């Protein structure tokens, strides 16, 4: 999967500034930016502030909160000066993204309190193109960013949004700035960085639709794999995630995860849900490891961590995993991870191919 982020931030900023420089003689302080309450100037200053904030978060590896700083403009800075600052802060974010290792994360509140370099880049691109749209609308300018940029943003930080016919109208709709046929207007929204769950030796990194699409196409999904390629089951899981995304039923927290070894940053397998919990709070999981990673307890560690996270939720009461009768190693993984064997009916399958069901239940609430 190609490195993504720095070049896209630079592309978004260049397109924005090129357009807005044609209107620096207009009154930016007396005109609202599109549907926002802010003026066009205030909106441009907001873009610059976000770009430098994202660069600071990622460069400083902020852990628990935003770094307590903000950008200020000289009192006599005109519109051209504001755009100079947007260019400068955009260049800083692009440089930080390009030089940050792929597994590094820093604090961002939505929704799981962290983002990686792609997440910060996608948020930066979104801020630039969406607010350029707002300013352009206020100033009566025509603006449409490249479709590829819009799709990149959607598949990285809007995984919960079903793709529409075209990426740009879909992004405008998803952020309350436009309409799409057959969809209700959006009145409130947040973007959605991927979920990451740490274990003792691993990090479970939620797959974005962008990563899933690359895996389905035969790529690496943005990971360096032990053994040089993912196991085929990982590509199948990615295909299922992508199908759910295009159907509009993908819930990222019940998607799929790459298992990344902390000691060297190599991915050793995948783990994920087969779907969202049903009305009784039941959902199924599956997992695989690349061959060189087997026999080291990674699967047990990952399954146990995911089970702990899922069963702590209010909407999950029972986790299930189906394992072939002959797959003793996988049955041992589930047993060590706290699952117990359940009775299932044997139908249509030969004895040695019959799936065995293992379950793990949520703990009952503690007595008052």
mmCIF file of C-alpha atoms in Angstrom:
data_model
loop_
_atom_site.group_PDB
_atom_site.id
_atom_site.type_symbol
_atom_site.label_atom_id
_atom_site.label_comp_id
_atom_site.label_asym_id
_atom_site.label_seq_id
_atom_site.Cartn_x
_atom_site.Cartn_y
_atom_site.Cartn_z
ATOM 1 C CA UNK A 1 0.000 0.000 0.000
ATOM 2 C CA UNK A 2 1.469 3.331 -1.008
ATOM 3 C CA UNK A 3 2.467 5.761 1.714
ATOM 4 C CA UNK A 4 -0.444 8.111 2.179
ATOM 5 C CA UNK A 5 -0.757 11.448 3.903
ATOM 6 C CA UNK A 6 1.950 14.068 3.381
ATOM 7 C CA UNK A 7 1.484 14.498 -0.355
ATOM 8 C CA UNK A 8 -2.291 14.607 0.036
ATOM 9 C CA UNK A 9 -2.135 17.336 2.682
ATOM 10 C CA UNK A 10 0.106 19.359 0.377
ATOM 11 C CA UNK A 11 -2.243 18.781 -2.568
ATOM 12 C CA UNK A 12 -5.299 19.887 -0.609
ATOM 13 C CA UNK A 13 -3.599 23.032 0.690
ATOM 14 C CA UNK A 14 -2.208 23.969 -2.728
ATOM 15 C CA UNK A 15 -5.632 23.676 -4.370
ATOM 16 C CA UNK A 16 -7.282 25.693 -1.618
ATOM 17 C CA UNK A 17 -4.769 28.513 -1.589
ATOM 18 C CA UNK A 18 -4.673 28.745 -5.374
ATOM 19 C CA UNK A 19 -8.409 29.352 -5.480
ATOM 20 C CA UNK A 20 -8.678 31.660 -2.472
ATOM 21 C CA UNK A 21 -5.812 33.880 -3.608
ATOM 22 C CA UNK A 22 -8.066 34.974 -6.476
ATOM 23 C CA UNK A 23 -10.367 36.605 -3.916
ATOM 24 C CA UNK A 24 -8.016 38.256 -1.411
ATOM 25 C CA UNK A 25 -9.413 41.685 -2.343
ATOM 26 C CA UNK A 26 -12.896 40.633 -1.205
ATOM 27 C CA UNK A 27 -14.333 41.369 2.241
ATOM 28 C CA UNK A 28 -13.662 38.190 4.257
ATOM 29 C CA UNK A 29 -14.603 39.657 7.638
ATOM 30 C CA UNK A 30 -18.143 40.708 6.745
ATOM 31 C CA UNK A 31 -19.212 37.533 4.936
ATOM 32 C CA UNK A 32 -20.241 34.230 6.488
ATOM 33 C CA UNK A 33 -18.544 31.081 5.227
ATOM 34 C CA UNK A 34 -21.328 29.016 3.696
ATOM 35 C CA UNK A 35 -23.596 27.528 6.361
ATOM 36 C CA UNK A 36 -21.166 28.295 9.193
ATOM 37 C CA UNK A 37 -21.606 31.009 11.789
ATOM 38 C CA UNK A 38 -17.990 32.028 11.224
ATOM 39 C CA UNK A 39 -16.830 34.647 8.758
ATOM 40 C CA UNK A 40 -14.665 33.646 5.832
ATOM 41 C CA UNK A 41 -11.579 35.045 7.563
ATOM 42 C CA UNK A 42 -12.330 33.288 10.838
ATOM 43 C CA UNK A 43 -12.786 30.033 8.929
ATOM 44 C CA UNK A 44 -9.428 30.404 7.170
ATOM 45 C CA UNK A 45 -7.754 31.101 10.513
ATOM 46 C CA UNK A 46 -9.445 27.994 11.918
ATOM 47 C CA UNK A 47 -7.947 25.888 9.104
ATOM 48 C CA UNK A 48 -4.455 27.154 9.867
ATOM 49 C CA UNK A 49 -4.998 26.526 13.570
ATOM 50 C CA UNK A 50 -6.081 22.950 12.990
ATOM 51 C CA UNK A 51 -3.188 22.195 10.671
ATOM 52 C CA UNK A 52 -0.604 23.384 13.193
ATOM 53 C CA UNK A 53 -2.445 21.621 16.022
ATOM 54 C CA UNK A 54 -2.424 18.290 14.168
ATOM 55 C CA UNK A 55 1.264 18.719 13.356
ATOM 56 C CA UNK A 56 1.983 19.472 17.006
ATOM 57 C CA UNK A 57 -0.010 16.508 18.310
ATOM 58 C CA UNK A 58 1.721 14.065 16.006
ATOM 59 C CA UNK A 59 5.230 15.516 16.297
ATOM 60 C CA UNK A 60 5.013 15.738 20.088
ATOM 61 C CA UNK A 61 3.368 12.301 20.445
ATOM 62 C CA UNK A 62 0.689 13.810 22.700
ATOM 63 C CA UNK A 63 -0.852 11.052 24.819
ATOM 64 C CA UNK A 64 -3.774 12.261 26.903
ATOM 65 C CA UNK A 65 -4.880 15.702 25.679
ATOM 66 C CA UNK A 66 -4.278 18.425 23.147
ATOM 67 C CA UNK A 67 -0.941 20.188 23.536
ATOM 68 C CA UNK A 68 -1.876 23.534 25.170
ATOM 69 C CA UNK A 69 -0.956 25.993 22.447
ATOM 70 C CA UNK A 70 -2.668 27.870 19.621
ATOM 71 C CA UNK A 71 -1.692 30.027 16.685
ATOM 72 C CA UNK A 72 -2.280 33.786 16.537
ATOM 73 C CA UNK A 73 -2.146 36.171 13.612
ATOM 74 C CA UNK A 74 -0.634 39.628 13.428
ATOM 75 C CA UNK A 75 -3.350 42.245 13.770
ATOM 76 C CA UNK A 76 -2.528 43.768 10.401
ATOM 77 C CA UNK A 77 -2.426 40.449 8.514
ATOM 78 C CA UNK A 78 -4.637 40.650 5.451
ATOM 79 C CA UNK A 79 -6.256 37.824 3.554
ATOM 80 C CA UNK A 80 -3.050 37.131 1.636
ATOM 81 C CA UNK A 81 -1.181 36.849 4.929
ATOM 82 C CA UNK A 82 -3.751 34.436 6.306
ATOM 83 C CA UNK A 83 -3.266 32.221 3.252
ATOM 84 C CA UNK A 84 0.500 32.406 3.755
ATOM 85 C CA UNK A 85 -0.050 30.939 7.209
ATOM 86 C CA UNK A 86 -2.337 28.224 5.823
ATOM 87 C CA UNK A 87 0.426 27.283 3.369
ATOM 88 C CA UNK A 88 3.022 27.255 6.149
ATOM 89 C CA UNK A 89 0.992 25.173 8.592
ATOM 90 C CA UNK A 90 0.010 22.814 5.799
ATOM 91 C CA UNK A 91 3.680 22.312 4.950
ATOM 92 C CA UNK A 92 4.429 21.591 8.606
ATOM 93 C CA UNK A 93 1.707 18.950 8.859
ATOM 94 C CA UNK A 94 2.802 17.366 5.576
ATOM 95 C CA UNK A 95 6.403 17.187 6.804
ATOM 96 C CA UNK A 96 5.430 15.670 10.161
ATOM 97 C CA UNK A 97 3.236 13.050 8.494
ATOM 98 C CA UNK A 98 5.998 12.082 6.068
ATOM 99 C CA UNK A 99 8.555 11.621 8.850
ATOM 100 C CA UNK A 100 6.373 9.888 11.463
ATOM 101 C CA UNK A 101 6.639 6.085 11.617
ATOM 102 C CA UNK A 102 3.406 4.346 10.560
ATOM 103 C CA UNK A 103 2.563 2.738 13.924
ATOM 104 C CA UNK A 104 2.923 5.930 15.991
ATOM 105 C CA UNK A 105 -0.286 7.356 17.454
ATOM 106 C CA UNK A 106 -1.098 10.582 19.253
ATOM 107 C CA UNK A 107 -4.089 11.977 21.088
ATOM 108 C CA UNK A 108 -7.258 12.929 19.291
ATOM 109 C CA UNK A 109 -10.646 12.652 21.011
ATOM 110 C CA UNK A 110 -12.822 11.160 18.258
ATOM 111 C CA UNK A 111 -13.843 8.502 18.916
ATOM 112 C CA UNK A 112 -11.180 6.330 20.586
ATOM 113 C CA UNK A 113 -8.788 9.042 21.772
ATOM 114 C CA UNK A 114 -5.950 8.519 19.310
ATOM 115 C CA UNK A 115 -5.034 8.707 15.627
ATOM 116 C CA UNK A 116 -2.086 7.609 13.504
ATOM 117 C CA UNK A 117 -0.316 9.603 10.808
ATOM 118 C CA UNK A 118 -2.926 8.710 8.189
ATOM 119 C CA UNK A 119 -5.684 9.771 10.551
ATOM 120 C CA UNK A 120 -4.113 13.164 11.226
ATOM 121 C CA UNK A 121 -3.432 13.644 7.527
ATOM 122 C CA UNK A 122 -7.016 12.743 6.630
ATOM 123 C CA UNK A 123 -8.360 15.128 9.264
ATOM 124 C CA UNK A 124 -6.103 17.854 7.906
ATOM 125 C CA UNK A 125 -7.241 17.242 4.334
ATOM 126 C CA UNK A 126 -10.863 17.244 5.475
ATOM 127 C CA UNK A 127 -10.451 20.541 7.315
ATOM 128 C CA UNK A 128 -8.873 22.130 4.250
ATOM 129 C CA UNK A 129 -11.275 20.970 1.551
ATOM 130 C CA UNK A 130 -14.463 21.299 3.593
ATOM 131 C CA UNK A 131 -13.681 24.779 4.869
ATOM 132 C CA UNK A 132 -12.431 25.876 1.467
ATOM 133 C CA UNK A 133 -15.884 24.865 0.262
ATOM 134 C CA UNK A 134 -17.432 26.999 3.015
ATOM 135 C CA UNK A 135 -15.300 30.044 2.213
ATOM 136 C CA UNK A 136 -15.804 29.640 -1.520
ATOM 137 C CA UNK A 137 -19.551 29.442 -1.013
ATOM 138 C CA UNK A 138 -19.479 32.642 1.018
ATOM 139 C CA UNK A 139 -17.393 34.450 -1.595
ATOM 140 C CA UNK A 140 -19.314 33.105 -4.598
ATOM 141 C CA UNK A 141 -16.434 30.979 -5.929
ATOM 142 C CA UNK A 142 -16.720 27.574 -7.594
ATOM 143 C CA UNK A 143 -14.750 24.843 -5.822
ATOM 144 C CA UNK A 144 -14.486 21.082 -6.094
ATOM 145 C CA UNK A 145 -11.449 19.173 -4.809
ATOM 146 C CA UNK A 146 -10.086 16.103 -6.621
ATOM 147 C CA UNK A 147 -12.347 13.071 -6.259
ATOM 148 C CA UNK A 148 -9.396 10.950 -5.153
ATOM 149 C CA UNK A 149 -8.746 13.178 -2.141
ATOM 150 C CA UNK A 150 -12.389 12.964 -1.109
ATOM 151 C CA UNK A 151 -12.443 9.186 -1.418
ATOM 152 C CA UNK A 152 -9.216 8.937 0.565
ATOM 153 C CA UNK A 153 -10.782 10.945 3.392
ATOM 154 C CA UNK A 154 -14.004 8.923 3.344
ATOM 155 C CA UNK A 155 -12.246 5.550 3.461
ATOM 156 C CA UNK A 156 -10.002 6.601 6.343
ATOM 157 C CA UNK A 157 -12.045 8.680 8.776
ATOM 158 C CA UNK A 158 -15.647 8.152 7.601
ATOM 159 C CA UNK A 159 -15.792 4.330 7.598
ATOM 160 C CA UNK A 160 -19.354 4.443 8.924
ATOM 161 C CA UNK A 161 -20.621 6.374 5.870
ATOM 162 C CA UNK A 162 -21.953 4.333 2.963
ATOM 163 C CA UNK A 163 -20.279 5.438 -0.277
ATOM 164 C CA UNK A 164 -22.437 7.478 -2.612
ATOM 165 C CA UNK A 165 -22.317 7.828 -6.402
ATOM 166 C CA UNK A 166 -19.486 10.384 -6.169
ATOM 167 C CA UNK A 167 -17.037 11.028 -3.288
ATOM 168 C CA UNK A 168 -17.308 14.832 -3.036
ATOM 169 C CA UNK A 169 -21.118 15.056 -2.742
ATOM 170 C CA UNK A 170 -20.967 12.141 -0.288
ATOM 171 C CA UNK A 171 -18.439 13.963 1.908
ATOM 172 C CA UNK A 172 -20.491 17.161 1.772
ATOM 173 C CA UNK A 173 -23.611 15.220 2.776
ATOM 174 C CA UNK A 174 -21.784 13.357 5.559
ATOM 175 C CA UNK A 175 -20.699 16.667 7.098
ATOM 176 C CA UNK A 176 -24.060 18.409 6.855
ATOM 177 C CA UNK A 177 -23.184 20.486 3.807
ATOM 178 C CA UNK A 178 -25.318 18.935 1.101
ATOM 179 C CA UNK A 179 -27.975 16.444 0.154
ATOM 180 C CA UNK A 180 -27.907 12.954 -1.330
ATOM 181 C CA UNK A 181 -30.957 11.352 -2.944
ATOM 182 C CA UNK A 182 -32.578 8.821 -0.652
ATOM 183 C CA UNK A 183 -30.667 9.885 2.461
ATOM 184 C CA UNK A 184 -31.873 12.017 5.332
ATOM 185 C CA UNK A 185 -30.068 15.300 5.981
ATOM 186 C CA UNK A 186 -27.136 15.105 8.413
ATOM 187 C CA UNK A 187 -27.487 17.444 11.378
ATOM 188 C CA UNK A 188 -24.622 16.188 13.539
ATOM 189 C CA UNK A 189 -21.452 14.298 12.679
ATOM 190 C CA UNK A 190 -17.980 13.247 13.785
ATOM 191 C CA UNK A 191 -15.217 11.602 11.880
ATOM 192 C CA UNK A 192 -14.065 8.224 13.079
ATOM 193 C CA UNK A 193 -10.411 7.279 13.602
ATOM 194 C CA UNK A 194 -9.707 3.574 13.883
ATOM 195 C CA UNK A 195 -9.788 1.655 17.138
ATOM 196 C CA UNK A 196 -6.513 0.332 18.547
ATOM 197 C CA UNK A 197 -6.317 -2.176 21.407
ATOM 198 C CA UNK A 198 -2.941 -2.826 23.084
ATOM 199 C CA UNK A 199 -1.952 -6.176 24.569
ATOM 200 C CA UNK A 200 1.267 -7.298 26.198
ATOM 201 C CA UNK A 201 3.160 -8.065 22.976
ATOM 202 C CA UNK A 202 0.739 -6.900 20.275
ATOM 203 C CA UNK A 203 -1.314 -3.982 19.100
ATOM 204 C CA UNK A 204 -4.688 -4.721 17.540
ATOM 205 C CA UNK A 205 -5.097 -2.057 14.853
ATOM 206 C CA UNK A 206 -8.541 -1.565 13.353
ATOM 207 C CA UNK A 207 -8.585 -1.872 9.566
ATOM 208 C CA UNK A 208 -9.983 1.091 7.650
ATOM 209 C CA UNK A 209 -11.868 0.572 4.383
ATOM 210 C CA UNK A 210 -8.794 1.984 2.640
ATOM 211 C CA UNK A 211 -6.580 -0.714 4.172
ATOM 212 C CA UNK A 212 -9.171 -3.405 3.457
ATOM 213 C CA UNK A 213 -9.420 -2.377 -0.187
ATOM 214 C CA UNK A 214 -5.659 -2.626 -0.566
ATOM 215 C CA UNK A 215 -5.602 -6.087 1.023
ATOM 216 C CA UNK A 216 -8.386 -7.295 -1.265
ATOM 217 C CA UNK A 217 -6.407 -6.002 -4.249
ATOM 218 C CA UNK A 218 -3.407 -8.088 -3.193
ATOM 219 C CA UNK A 219 -1.537 -5.365 -1.295
ATOM 220 C CA UNK A 220 -0.208 -5.282 2.250
ATOM 221 C CA UNK A 221 -2.873 -2.972 3.711
ATOM 222 C CA UNK A 222 -0.180 -0.607 4.943
ATOM 223 C CA UNK A 223 1.506 -3.220 7.157
ATOM 224 C CA UNK A 224 4.861 -4.999 7.028
ATOM 225 C CA UNK A 225 3.957 -8.674 7.364
ATOM 226 C CA UNK A 226 5.976 -11.366 9.014
ATOM 227 C CA UNK A 227 6.647 -13.782 6.178
ATOM 228 C CA UNK A 228 6.157 -10.958 3.636
ATOM 229 C CA UNK A 229 2.405 -11.413 3.064
ATOM 230 C CA UNK A 230 -0.797 -11.840 5.082
ATOM 231 C CA UNK A 231 -2.505 -15.187 5.421
ATOM 232 C CA UNK A 232 -5.322 -15.705 2.921
ATOM 233 C CA UNK A 233 -7.893 -15.517 5.699
ATOM 234 C CA UNK A 234 -6.902 -11.884 6.289
ATOM 235 C CA UNK A 235 -7.792 -11.008 2.707
ATOM 236 C CA UNK A 236 -11.132 -12.774 3.132
ATOM 237 C CA UNK A 237 -11.832 -10.787 6.302
ATOM 238 C CA UNK A 238 -10.918 -7.582 4.468
ATOM 239 C CA UNK A 239 -13.319 -8.492 1.669
ATOM 240 C CA UNK A 240 -16.107 -8.936 4.204
ATOM 241 C CA UNK A 241 -15.323 -5.565 5.774
ATOM 242 C CA UNK A 242 -15.343 -3.893 2.376
ATOM 243 C CA UNK A 243 -18.667 -5.513 1.473
ATOM 244 C CA UNK A 244 -20.227 -4.224 4.696
ATOM 245 C CA UNK A 245 -18.782 -0.750 4.056
ATOM 246 C CA UNK A 246 -20.296 -0.523 0.582
ATOM 247 C CA UNK A 247 -23.615 -1.803 1.925
ATOM 248 C CA UNK A 248 -23.658 0.871 4.607
ATOM 249 C CA UNK A 249 -23.764 -1.598 7.509
ATOM 250 C CA UNK A 250 -20.122 -1.427 8.587
ATOM 251 C CA UNK A 251 -19.620 -0.499 12.243
ATOM 252 C CA UNK A 252 -15.880 0.095 12.591
ATOM 253 C CA UNK A 253 -15.646 -1.102 16.190
ATOM 254 C CA UNK A 254 -17.058 -4.461 15.029
ATOM 255 C CA UNK A 255 -14.807 -4.759 12.027
ATOM 256 C CA UNK A 256 -11.380 -6.362 11.683
ATOM 257 C CA UNK A 257 -7.967 -5.801 13.232
ATOM 258 C CA UNK A 258 -4.410 -6.440 12.157
ATOM 259 C CA UNK A 259 -2.264 -7.990 14.872
ATOM 260 C CA UNK A 260 0.956 -5.998 14.973
ATOM 261 C CA UNK A 261 3.927 -7.193 16.994
ATOM 262 C CA UNK A 262 5.260 -4.411 19.199
ATOM 263 C CA UNK A 263 8.881 -5.534 19.165
ATOM 264 C CA UNK A 264 9.364 -4.955 15.448
ATOM 265 C CA UNK A 265 6.120 -3.482 14.047
ATOM 266 C CA UNK A 266 5.413 -6.554 11.892
ATOM 267 C CA UNK A 267 1.861 -7.753 11.375
ATOM 268 C CA UNK A 268 1.426 -11.403 12.316
ATOM 269 C CA UNK A 269 -2.266 -12.009 11.624
ATOM 270 C CA UNK A 270 -5.785 -10.659 11.811
ATOM 271 C CA UNK A 271 -8.765 -10.890 14.102
ATOM 272 C CA UNK A 272 -12.270 -9.615 13.742
ATOM 273 C CA UNK A 273 -16.002 -9.857 14.084
ATOM 274 C CA UNK A 274 -18.247 -11.558 11.565
ATOM 275 C CA UNK A 275 -20.907 -8.937 12.185
ATOM 276 C CA UNK A 276 -22.472 -6.610 14.731
ATOM 277 C CA UNK A 277 -24.174 -8.013 17.847
ATOM 278 C CA UNK A 278 -27.704 -9.290 17.380
ATOM 279 C CA UNK A 279 -30.639 -8.358 19.605
ATOM 280 C CA UNK A 280 -29.452 -10.802 22.241
ATOM 281 C CA UNK A 281 -25.953 -9.355 22.262
ATOM 282 C CA UNK A 282 -24.366 -12.273 20.414
ATOM 283 C CA UNK A 283 -21.632 -11.904 17.810
ATOM 284 C CA UNK A 284 -19.006 -14.185 16.268
ATOM 285 C CA UNK A 285 -15.268 -13.728 15.894
ATOM 286 C CA UNK A 286 -12.594 -15.265 13.666
ATOM 287 C CA UNK A 287 -8.800 -15.043 13.507
ATOM 288 C CA UNK A 288 -5.702 -16.238 11.703
ATOM 289 C CA UNK A 289 -1.938 -16.014 11.933
ATOM 290 C CA UNK A 290 0.781 -16.130 9.311
ATOM 291 C CA UNK A 291 2.610 -19.430 9.516
ATOM 292 C CA UNK A 292 5.892 -18.093 11.046
ATOM 293 C CA UNK A 293 3.925 -16.533 13.943
ATOM 294 C CA UNK A 294 2.151 -19.677 15.058
ATOM 295 C CA UNK A 295 2.984 -21.445 18.284
ATOM 296 C CA UNK A 296 3.963 -18.304 20.208
ATOM 297 C CA UNK A 297 0.653 -17.524 21.934
ATOM 298 C CA UNK A 298 -0.150 -14.480 19.800
ATOM 299 C CA UNK A 299 -3.621 -15.689 18.853
ATOM 300 C CA UNK A 300 -4.565 -16.427 22.462
ATOM 301 C CA UNK A 301 -3.319 -13.010 23.561
ATOM 302 C CA UNK A 302 -5.252 -11.212 20.823
ATOM 303 C CA UNK A 303 -8.490 -13.170 21.249
ATOM 304 C CA UNK A 304 -8.459 -12.637 25.006
ATOM 305 C CA UNK A 305 -7.881 -8.887 24.606
ATOM 306 C CA UNK A 306 -10.663 -8.513 22.060
ATOM 307 C CA UNK A 307 -13.023 -10.544 24.217
ATOM 308 C CA UNK A 308 -12.277 -8.398 27.266
ATOM 309 C CA UNK A 309 -12.958 -5.239 25.283
ATOM 310 C CA UNK A 310 -16.130 -6.522 23.619
ATOM 311 C CA UNK A 311 -17.716 -8.102 26.681
ATOM 312 C CA UNK A 312 -17.194 -4.915 28.682
ATOM 313 C CA UNK A 313 -19.638 -3.207 26.318
ATOM 314 C CA UNK A 314 -23.349 -2.999 27.050
ATOM 315 C CA UNK A 315 -24.298 -4.368 23.620
ATOM 316 C CA UNK A 316 -22.267 -7.605 23.760
ATOM 317 C CA UNK A 317 -23.269 -10.505 26.002
ATOM 318 C CA UNK A 318 -21.899 -13.544 24.178
ATOM 319 C CA UNK A 319 -18.925 -14.124 21.881
ATOM 320 C CA UNK A 320 -18.843 -17.177 19.621
ATOM 321 C CA UNK A 321 -16.169 -18.825 17.503
ATOM 322 C CA UNK A 322 -16.646 -21.784 15.174
ATOM 323 C CA UNK A 323 -13.688 -24.135 14.749
ATOM 324 C CA UNK A 324 -13.345 -27.278 12.655
ATOM 325 C CA UNK A 325 -13.265 -30.549 14.576
ATOM 326 C CA UNK A 326 -9.776 -31.310 13.303
ATOM 327 C CA UNK A 327 -8.319 -27.908 14.168
ATOM 328 C CA UNK A 328 -7.007 -28.715 17.620
ATOM 329 C CA UNK A 329 -4.564 -25.761 17.829
ATOM 330 C CA UNK A 330 -7.372 -23.278 17.278
ATOM 331 C CA UNK A 331 -9.556 -25.016 19.847
ATOM 332 C CA UNK A 332 -6.688 -24.701 22.315
ATOM 333 C CA UNK A 333 -6.409 -20.974 21.551
ATOM 334 C CA UNK A 334 -10.048 -20.434 22.452
ATOM 335 C CA UNK A 335 -9.853 -22.547 25.596
ATOM 336 C CA UNK A 336 -6.838 -20.604 26.835
ATOM 337 C CA UNK A 337 -8.695 -17.357 26.055
ATOM 338 C CA UNK A 338 -11.574 -18.301 28.338
ATOM 339 C CA UNK A 339 -13.990 -19.819 25.818
ATOM 340 C CA UNK A 340 -15.857 -23.020 26.538
ATOM 341 C CA UNK A 341 -17.075 -25.643 24.117
ATOM 342 C CA UNK A 342 -20.798 -25.588 23.348
ATOM 343 C CA UNK A 343 -23.024 -28.302 21.892
ATOM 344 C CA UNK A 344 -24.001 -27.852 18.241
ATOM 345 C CA UNK A 345 -26.017 -30.010 15.912
ATOM 346 C CA UNK A 346 -24.093 -31.971 13.305
ATOM 347 C CA UNK A 347 -25.719 -31.510 9.935
ATOM 348 C CA UNK A 348 -24.624 -32.037 6.348
ATOM 349 C CA UNK A 349 -20.876 -32.091 7.058
ATOM 350 C CA UNK A 350 -18.572 -35.086 7.416
ATOM 351 C CA UNK A 351 -17.341 -35.921 10.891
ATOM 352 C CA UNK A 352 -13.865 -34.435 10.426
ATOM 353 C CA UNK A 353 -15.234 -31.182 8.965
ATOM 354 C CA UNK A 354 -17.916 -30.487 11.560
ATOM 355 C CA UNK A 355 -17.582 -27.042 13.155
ATOM 356 C CA UNK A 356 -17.326 -26.889 16.910
ATOM 357 C CA UNK A 357 -18.765 -23.829 18.619
ATOM 358 C CA UNK A 358 -16.919 -22.130 21.459
ATOM 359 C CA UNK A 359 -18.430 -19.313 23.520
ATOM 360 C CA UNK A 360 -17.410 -16.776 26.120
ATOM 361 C CA UNK A 361 -20.003 -14.847 28.098
ATOM 362 C CA UNK A 362 -19.949 -11.468 29.747
ATOM 363 C CA UNK A 363 -19.399 -11.575 33.474
ATOM 364 C CA UNK A 364 -22.533 -10.929 35.512
ATOM 365 C CA UNK A 365 -22.647 -7.484 37.102
ATOM 366 C CA UNK A 366 -21.169 -7.277 40.554
ATOM 367 C CA UNK A 367 -23.617 -7.387 43.452
ATOM 368 C CA UNK A 368 -24.357 -3.980 44.986
#
